[in-house]
mmCIF file of C-alpha atoms in Angstrom:
data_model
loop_
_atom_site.group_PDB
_atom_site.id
_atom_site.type_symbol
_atom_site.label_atom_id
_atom_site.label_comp_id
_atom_site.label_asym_id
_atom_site.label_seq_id
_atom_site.Cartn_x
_atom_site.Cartn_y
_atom_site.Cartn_z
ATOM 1 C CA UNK A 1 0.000 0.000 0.000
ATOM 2 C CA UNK A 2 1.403 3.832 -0.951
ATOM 3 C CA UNK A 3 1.815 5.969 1.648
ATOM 4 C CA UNK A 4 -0.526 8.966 2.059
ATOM 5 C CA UNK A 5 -0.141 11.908 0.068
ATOM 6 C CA UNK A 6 1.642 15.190 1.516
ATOM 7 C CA UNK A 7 0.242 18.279 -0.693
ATOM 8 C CA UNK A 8 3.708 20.026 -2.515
ATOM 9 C CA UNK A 9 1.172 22.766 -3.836
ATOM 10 C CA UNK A 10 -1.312 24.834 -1.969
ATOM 11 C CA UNK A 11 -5.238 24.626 -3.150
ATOM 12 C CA UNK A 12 -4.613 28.086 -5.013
ATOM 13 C CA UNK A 13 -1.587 26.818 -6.648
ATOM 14 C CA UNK A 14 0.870 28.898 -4.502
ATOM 15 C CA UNK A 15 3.861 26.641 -3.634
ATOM 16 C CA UNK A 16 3.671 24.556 -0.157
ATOM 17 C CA UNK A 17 6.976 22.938 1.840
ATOM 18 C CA UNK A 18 8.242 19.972 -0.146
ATOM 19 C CA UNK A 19 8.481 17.202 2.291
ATOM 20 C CA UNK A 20 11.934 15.101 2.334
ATOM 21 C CA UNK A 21 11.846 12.584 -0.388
ATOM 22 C CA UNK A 22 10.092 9.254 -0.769
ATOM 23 C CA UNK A 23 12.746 6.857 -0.998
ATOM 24 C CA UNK A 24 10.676 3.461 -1.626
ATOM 25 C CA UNK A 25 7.170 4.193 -3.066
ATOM 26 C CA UNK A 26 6.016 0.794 -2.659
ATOM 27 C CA UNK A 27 4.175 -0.753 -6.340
ATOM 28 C CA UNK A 28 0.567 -0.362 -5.872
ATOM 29 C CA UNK A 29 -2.158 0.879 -7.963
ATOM 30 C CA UNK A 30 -4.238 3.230 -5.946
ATOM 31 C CA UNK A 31 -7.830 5.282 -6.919
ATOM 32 C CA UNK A 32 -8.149 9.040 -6.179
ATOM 33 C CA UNK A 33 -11.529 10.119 -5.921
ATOM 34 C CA UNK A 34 -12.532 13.691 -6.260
ATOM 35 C CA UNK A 35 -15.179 16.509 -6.110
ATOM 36 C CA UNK A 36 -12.956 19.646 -7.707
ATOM 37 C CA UNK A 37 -10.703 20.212 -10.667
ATOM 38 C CA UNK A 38 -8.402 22.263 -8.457
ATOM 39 C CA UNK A 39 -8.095 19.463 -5.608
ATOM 40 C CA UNK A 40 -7.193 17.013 -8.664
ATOM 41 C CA UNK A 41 -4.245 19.399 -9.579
ATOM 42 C CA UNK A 42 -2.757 19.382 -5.891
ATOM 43 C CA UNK A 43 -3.438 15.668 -5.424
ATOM 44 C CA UNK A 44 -2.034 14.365 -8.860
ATOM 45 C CA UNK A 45 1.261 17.355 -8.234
ATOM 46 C CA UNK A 46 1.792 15.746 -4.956
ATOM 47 C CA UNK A 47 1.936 12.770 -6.864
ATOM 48 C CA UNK A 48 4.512 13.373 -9.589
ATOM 49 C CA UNK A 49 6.364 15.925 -7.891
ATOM 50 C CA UNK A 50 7.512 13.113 -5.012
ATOM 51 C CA UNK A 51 7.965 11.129 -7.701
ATOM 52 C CA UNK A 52 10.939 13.590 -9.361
ATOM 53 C CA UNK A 53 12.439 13.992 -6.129
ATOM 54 C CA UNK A 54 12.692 10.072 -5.807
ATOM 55 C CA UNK A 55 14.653 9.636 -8.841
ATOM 56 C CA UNK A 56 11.585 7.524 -10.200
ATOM 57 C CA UNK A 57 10.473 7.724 -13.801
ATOM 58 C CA UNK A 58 6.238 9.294 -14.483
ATOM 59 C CA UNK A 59 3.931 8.011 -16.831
ATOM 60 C CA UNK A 60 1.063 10.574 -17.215
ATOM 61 C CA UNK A 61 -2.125 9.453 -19.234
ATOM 62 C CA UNK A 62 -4.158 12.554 -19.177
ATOM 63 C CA UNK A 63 -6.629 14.866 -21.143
ATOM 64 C CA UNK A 64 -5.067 17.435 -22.447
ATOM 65 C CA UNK A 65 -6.771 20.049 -19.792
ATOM 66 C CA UNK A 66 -5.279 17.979 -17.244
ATOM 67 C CA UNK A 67 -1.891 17.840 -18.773
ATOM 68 C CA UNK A 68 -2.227 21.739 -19.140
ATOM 69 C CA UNK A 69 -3.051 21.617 -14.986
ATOM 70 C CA UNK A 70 -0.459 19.018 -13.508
ATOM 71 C CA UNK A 71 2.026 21.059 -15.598
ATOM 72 C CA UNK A 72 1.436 24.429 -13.785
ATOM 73 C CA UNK A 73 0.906 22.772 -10.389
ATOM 74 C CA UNK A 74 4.280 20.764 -11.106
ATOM 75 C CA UNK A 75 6.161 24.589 -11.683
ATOM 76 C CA UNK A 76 4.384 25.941 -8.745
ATOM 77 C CA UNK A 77 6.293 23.269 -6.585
ATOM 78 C CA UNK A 78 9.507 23.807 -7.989
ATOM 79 C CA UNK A 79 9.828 21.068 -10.575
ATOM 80 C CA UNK A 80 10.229 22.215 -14.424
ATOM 81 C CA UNK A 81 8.675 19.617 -16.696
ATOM 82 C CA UNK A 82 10.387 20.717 -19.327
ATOM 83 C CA UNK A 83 13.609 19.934 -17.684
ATOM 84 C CA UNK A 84 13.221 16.345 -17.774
ATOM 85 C CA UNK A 85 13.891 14.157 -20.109
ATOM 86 C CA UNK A 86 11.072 13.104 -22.634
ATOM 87 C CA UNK A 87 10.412 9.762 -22.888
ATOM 88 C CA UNK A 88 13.579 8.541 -20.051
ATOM 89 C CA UNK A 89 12.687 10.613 -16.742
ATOM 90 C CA UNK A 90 8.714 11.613 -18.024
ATOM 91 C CA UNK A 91 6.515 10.469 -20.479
ATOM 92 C CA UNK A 92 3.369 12.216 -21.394
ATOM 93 C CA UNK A 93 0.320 10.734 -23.189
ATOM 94 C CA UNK A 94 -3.536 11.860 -24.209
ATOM 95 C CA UNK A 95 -6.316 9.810 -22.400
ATOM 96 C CA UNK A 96 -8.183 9.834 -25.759
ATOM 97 C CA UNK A 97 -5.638 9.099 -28.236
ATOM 98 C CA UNK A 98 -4.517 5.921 -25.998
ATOM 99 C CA UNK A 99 -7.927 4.880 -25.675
ATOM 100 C CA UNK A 100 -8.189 4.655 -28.664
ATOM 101 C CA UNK A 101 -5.284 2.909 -29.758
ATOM 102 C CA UNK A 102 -6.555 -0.030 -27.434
ATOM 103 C CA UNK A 103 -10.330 0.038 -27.732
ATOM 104 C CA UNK A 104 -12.114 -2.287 -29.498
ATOM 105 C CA UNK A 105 -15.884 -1.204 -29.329
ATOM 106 C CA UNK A 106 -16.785 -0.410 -25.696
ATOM 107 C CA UNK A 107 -13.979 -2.611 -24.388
ATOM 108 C CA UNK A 108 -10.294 -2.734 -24.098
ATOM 109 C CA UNK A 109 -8.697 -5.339 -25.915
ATOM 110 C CA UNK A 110 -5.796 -7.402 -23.646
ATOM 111 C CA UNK A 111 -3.247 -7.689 -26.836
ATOM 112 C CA UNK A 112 -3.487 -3.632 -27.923
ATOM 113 C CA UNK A 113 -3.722 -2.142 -24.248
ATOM 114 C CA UNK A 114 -0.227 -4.244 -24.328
ATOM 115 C CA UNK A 115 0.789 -3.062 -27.375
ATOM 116 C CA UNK A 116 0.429 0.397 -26.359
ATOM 117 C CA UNK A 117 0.622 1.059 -22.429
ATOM 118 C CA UNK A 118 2.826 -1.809 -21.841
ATOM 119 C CA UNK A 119 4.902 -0.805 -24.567
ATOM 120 C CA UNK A 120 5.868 2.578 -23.071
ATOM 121 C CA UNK A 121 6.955 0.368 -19.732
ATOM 122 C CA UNK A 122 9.353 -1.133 -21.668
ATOM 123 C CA UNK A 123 10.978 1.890 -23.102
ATOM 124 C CA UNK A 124 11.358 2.682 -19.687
ATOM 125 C CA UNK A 125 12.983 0.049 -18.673
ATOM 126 C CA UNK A 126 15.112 -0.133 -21.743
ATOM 127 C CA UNK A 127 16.421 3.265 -20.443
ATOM 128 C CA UNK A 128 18.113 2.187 -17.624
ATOM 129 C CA UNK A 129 15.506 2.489 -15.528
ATOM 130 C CA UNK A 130 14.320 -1.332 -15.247
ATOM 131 C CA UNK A 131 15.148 -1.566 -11.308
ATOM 132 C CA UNK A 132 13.628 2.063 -10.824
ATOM 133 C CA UNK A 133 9.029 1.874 -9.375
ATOM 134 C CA UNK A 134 7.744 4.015 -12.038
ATOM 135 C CA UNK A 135 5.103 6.347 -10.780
ATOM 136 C CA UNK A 136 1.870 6.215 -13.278
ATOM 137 C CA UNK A 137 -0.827 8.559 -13.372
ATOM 138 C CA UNK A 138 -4.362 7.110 -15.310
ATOM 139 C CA UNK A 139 -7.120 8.476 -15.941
ATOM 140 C CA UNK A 140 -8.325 6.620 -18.888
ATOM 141 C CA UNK A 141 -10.737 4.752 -16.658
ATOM 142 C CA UNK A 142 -12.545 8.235 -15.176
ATOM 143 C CA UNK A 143 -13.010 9.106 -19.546
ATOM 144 C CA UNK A 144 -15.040 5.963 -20.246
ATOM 145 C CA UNK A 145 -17.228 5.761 -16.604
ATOM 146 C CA UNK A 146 -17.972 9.737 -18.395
ATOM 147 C CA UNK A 147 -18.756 7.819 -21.454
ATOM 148 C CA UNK A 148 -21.254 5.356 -20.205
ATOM 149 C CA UNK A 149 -19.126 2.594 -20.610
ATOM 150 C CA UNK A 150 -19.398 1.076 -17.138
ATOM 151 C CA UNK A 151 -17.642 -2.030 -17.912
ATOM 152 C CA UNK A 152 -15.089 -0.903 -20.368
ATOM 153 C CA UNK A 153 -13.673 1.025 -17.385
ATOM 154 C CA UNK A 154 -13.824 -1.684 -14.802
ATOM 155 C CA UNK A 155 -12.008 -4.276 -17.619
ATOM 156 C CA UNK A 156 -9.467 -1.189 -17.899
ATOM 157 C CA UNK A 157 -8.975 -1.606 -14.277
ATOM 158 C CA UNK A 158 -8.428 -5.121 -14.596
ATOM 159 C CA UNK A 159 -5.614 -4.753 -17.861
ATOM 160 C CA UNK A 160 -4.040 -2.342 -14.942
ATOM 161 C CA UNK A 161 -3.190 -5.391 -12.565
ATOM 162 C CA UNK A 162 -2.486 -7.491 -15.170
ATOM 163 C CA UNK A 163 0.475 -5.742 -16.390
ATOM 164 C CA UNK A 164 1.593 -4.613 -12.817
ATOM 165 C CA UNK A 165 2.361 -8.482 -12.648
ATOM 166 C CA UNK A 166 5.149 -7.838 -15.516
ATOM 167 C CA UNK A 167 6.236 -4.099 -14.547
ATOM 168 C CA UNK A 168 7.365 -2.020 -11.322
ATOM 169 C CA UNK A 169 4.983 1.013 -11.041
ATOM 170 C CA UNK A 170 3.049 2.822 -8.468
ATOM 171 C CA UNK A 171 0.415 3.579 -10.360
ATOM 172 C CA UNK A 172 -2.550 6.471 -9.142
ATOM 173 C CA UNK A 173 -5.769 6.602 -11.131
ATOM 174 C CA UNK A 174 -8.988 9.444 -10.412
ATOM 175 C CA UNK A 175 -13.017 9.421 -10.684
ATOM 176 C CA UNK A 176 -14.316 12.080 -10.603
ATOM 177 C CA UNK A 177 -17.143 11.333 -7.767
ATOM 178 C CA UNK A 178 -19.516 13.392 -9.480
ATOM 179 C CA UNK A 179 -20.060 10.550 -11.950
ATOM 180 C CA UNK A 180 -21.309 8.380 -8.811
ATOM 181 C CA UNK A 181 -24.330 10.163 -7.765
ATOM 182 C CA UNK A 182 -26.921 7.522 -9.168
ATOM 183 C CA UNK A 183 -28.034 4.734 -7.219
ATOM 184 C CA UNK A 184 -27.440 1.827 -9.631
ATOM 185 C CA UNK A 185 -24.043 3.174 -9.800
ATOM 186 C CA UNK A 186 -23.559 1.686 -6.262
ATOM 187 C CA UNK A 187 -22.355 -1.884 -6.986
ATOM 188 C CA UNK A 188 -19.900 -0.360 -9.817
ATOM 189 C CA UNK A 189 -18.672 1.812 -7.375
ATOM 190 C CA UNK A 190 -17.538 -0.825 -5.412
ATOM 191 C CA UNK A 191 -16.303 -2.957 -8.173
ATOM 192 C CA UNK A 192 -13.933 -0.665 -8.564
ATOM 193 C CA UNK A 193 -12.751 0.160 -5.342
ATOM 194 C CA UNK A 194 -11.652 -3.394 -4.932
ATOM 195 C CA UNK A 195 -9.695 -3.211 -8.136
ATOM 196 C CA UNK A 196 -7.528 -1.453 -6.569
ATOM 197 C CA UNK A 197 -4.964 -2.056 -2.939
ATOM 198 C CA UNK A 198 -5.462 1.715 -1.764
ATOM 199 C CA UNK A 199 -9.024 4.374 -1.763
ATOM 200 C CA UNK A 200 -8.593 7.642 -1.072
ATOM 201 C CA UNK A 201 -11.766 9.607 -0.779
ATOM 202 C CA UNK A 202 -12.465 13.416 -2.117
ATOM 203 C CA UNK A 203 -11.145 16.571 -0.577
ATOM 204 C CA UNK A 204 -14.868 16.691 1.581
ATOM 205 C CA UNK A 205 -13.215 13.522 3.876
ATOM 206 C CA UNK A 206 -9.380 14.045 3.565
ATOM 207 C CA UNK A 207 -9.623 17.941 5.283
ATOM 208 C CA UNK A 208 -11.726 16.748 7.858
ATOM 209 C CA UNK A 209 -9.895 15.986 11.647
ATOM 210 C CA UNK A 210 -10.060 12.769 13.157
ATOM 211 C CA UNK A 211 -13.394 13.632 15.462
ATOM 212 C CA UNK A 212 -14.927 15.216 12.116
ATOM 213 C CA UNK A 213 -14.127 12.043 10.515
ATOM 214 C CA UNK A 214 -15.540 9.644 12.443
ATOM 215 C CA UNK A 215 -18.808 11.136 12.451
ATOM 216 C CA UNK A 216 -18.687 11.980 8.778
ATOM 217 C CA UNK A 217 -19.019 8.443 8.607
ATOM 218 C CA UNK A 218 -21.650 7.543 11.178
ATOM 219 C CA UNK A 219 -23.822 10.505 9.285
ATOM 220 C CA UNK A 220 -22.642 8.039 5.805
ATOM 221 C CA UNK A 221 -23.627 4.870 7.201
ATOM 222 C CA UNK A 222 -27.157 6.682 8.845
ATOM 223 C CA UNK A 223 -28.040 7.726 4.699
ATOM 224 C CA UNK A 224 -26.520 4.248 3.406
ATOM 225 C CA UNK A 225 -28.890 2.157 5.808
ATOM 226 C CA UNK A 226 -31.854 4.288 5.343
ATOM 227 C CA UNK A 227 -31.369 4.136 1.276
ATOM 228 C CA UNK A 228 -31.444 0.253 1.387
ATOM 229 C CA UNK A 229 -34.400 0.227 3.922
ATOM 230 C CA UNK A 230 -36.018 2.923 1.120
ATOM 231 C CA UNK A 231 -34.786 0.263 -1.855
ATOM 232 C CA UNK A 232 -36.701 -2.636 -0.072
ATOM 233 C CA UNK A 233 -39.541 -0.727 0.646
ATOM 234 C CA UNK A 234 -39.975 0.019 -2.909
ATOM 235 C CA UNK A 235 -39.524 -3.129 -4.343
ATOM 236 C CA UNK A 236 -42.016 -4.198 -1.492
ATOM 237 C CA UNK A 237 -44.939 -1.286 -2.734
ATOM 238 C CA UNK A 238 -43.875 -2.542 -6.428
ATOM 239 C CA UNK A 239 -44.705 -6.682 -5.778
ATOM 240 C CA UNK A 240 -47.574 -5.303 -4.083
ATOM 241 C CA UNK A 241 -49.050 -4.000 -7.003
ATOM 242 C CA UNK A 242 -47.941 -6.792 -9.206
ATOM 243 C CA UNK A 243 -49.746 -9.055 -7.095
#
């Protein structure tokens, strides 16, 4: 499991104390979930900029307004993209254009997500960097859940592990938790989760003290029981009026 994120980069961008480096990011693949663009910026920073100050390599498979914000969040903490080298210490690619180079229909195919995002691990590791964790950033997975395709995301998910099997990465993907707000949504929700080894909730939990904590999730498991007792009596009313 990674260890928790320190924020390198204040909410408004302004540049925050860089913490001492992480020596051993552990291999993991982790999900980010949250609520604001700018939180996604500080979290996904946090994540690349440790990264550069470990030594490790970064994979980053974003949309192109993403790219445009990890890059300025990156500068705000110090670290010049530009100053690294393409393709050996950083290696950026669109969400859309890998999609799709991989998709076939509404899901991924095994042999082209290999092709493609495996290939780029082994440049990597043909660089010298084969005994290096290379820290990932995906959010490939977030663009199809946007797309309606449920279970092209979740087989994404799947393609991740598969591949972490073969390749050292630490690898950090993000939902936006807007996309959740549907109740049929909630067994998908937790499909994912257990795809990966680490959840880290939105900015709404992780600012919250211990005391706040706790009883933001008594107040969560209050509206999840009375949901499921609403559910049942639904279906209840509905055989009711079948019968």
């Amino acid at each position: 499991m990674s260890q928790p994120l320190v924020p390198l980069v204040q909410m408004d961008g302004a540049p925050a104390p860089v913490p001492e480096p992480v020596k051993n990011w552990a291999r993991g693949h982790d999900v980010q979930f949250y609520d604001s663009e700018q939180y996604l910026g500080t979290a996904v920073a946090t994540f690349l900029v440790e990264g550069v100050r470990a030594g490790q390599p970064l994979v980053i498979i974003a949309t192109e307004a993403h790219t445009r914000l990890f890059r300025a969040r990156m500068e705000g903490a110090g670290i010049r993209p530009d100053d690294l080298v393409e393709g050996r210490d950083i290696v950026w690619l669109d969400a859309h254009e890998t999609l799709e180079a991989f998709m076939e229909g509404d899901l991924p195919s095994r042999e082209l997500f290999d092709l493609t995002v495996g290939a780029v691990f082994e440049k990597v590791m043909a660089n010298g960097r084969g005994y290096v964790v290379t820290r990932a950033y995906g959010e490939m997975v977030d663009v199809l859940w946007r797309a309606g395709k449920i279970e092209g995301a979740i087989a994404l998910e799947q393609l991740w592990n598969a591949i972490a099997q073969r390749y050292s990465f630490a690898l950090l993907c993000a939902y936006c938790m807007g996309n959740f707000l549907k109740e049929a949504h909630g067994t998908d929700f937790a499909r994912i989760c257990a795809a990966h080894d680490h959840v880290t909730p939105t900015e709404a939990y992780s600012t919250l003290g211990d005391g706040d904590r706790l009883a933001e999730i008594a107040r969560l498991q209050q509206r999840s029981r009375a949901l499921e007792a609403e559910v049942e009596y639904r279906r209840e009313v509905e055989a009711a009026l079948l019968d």
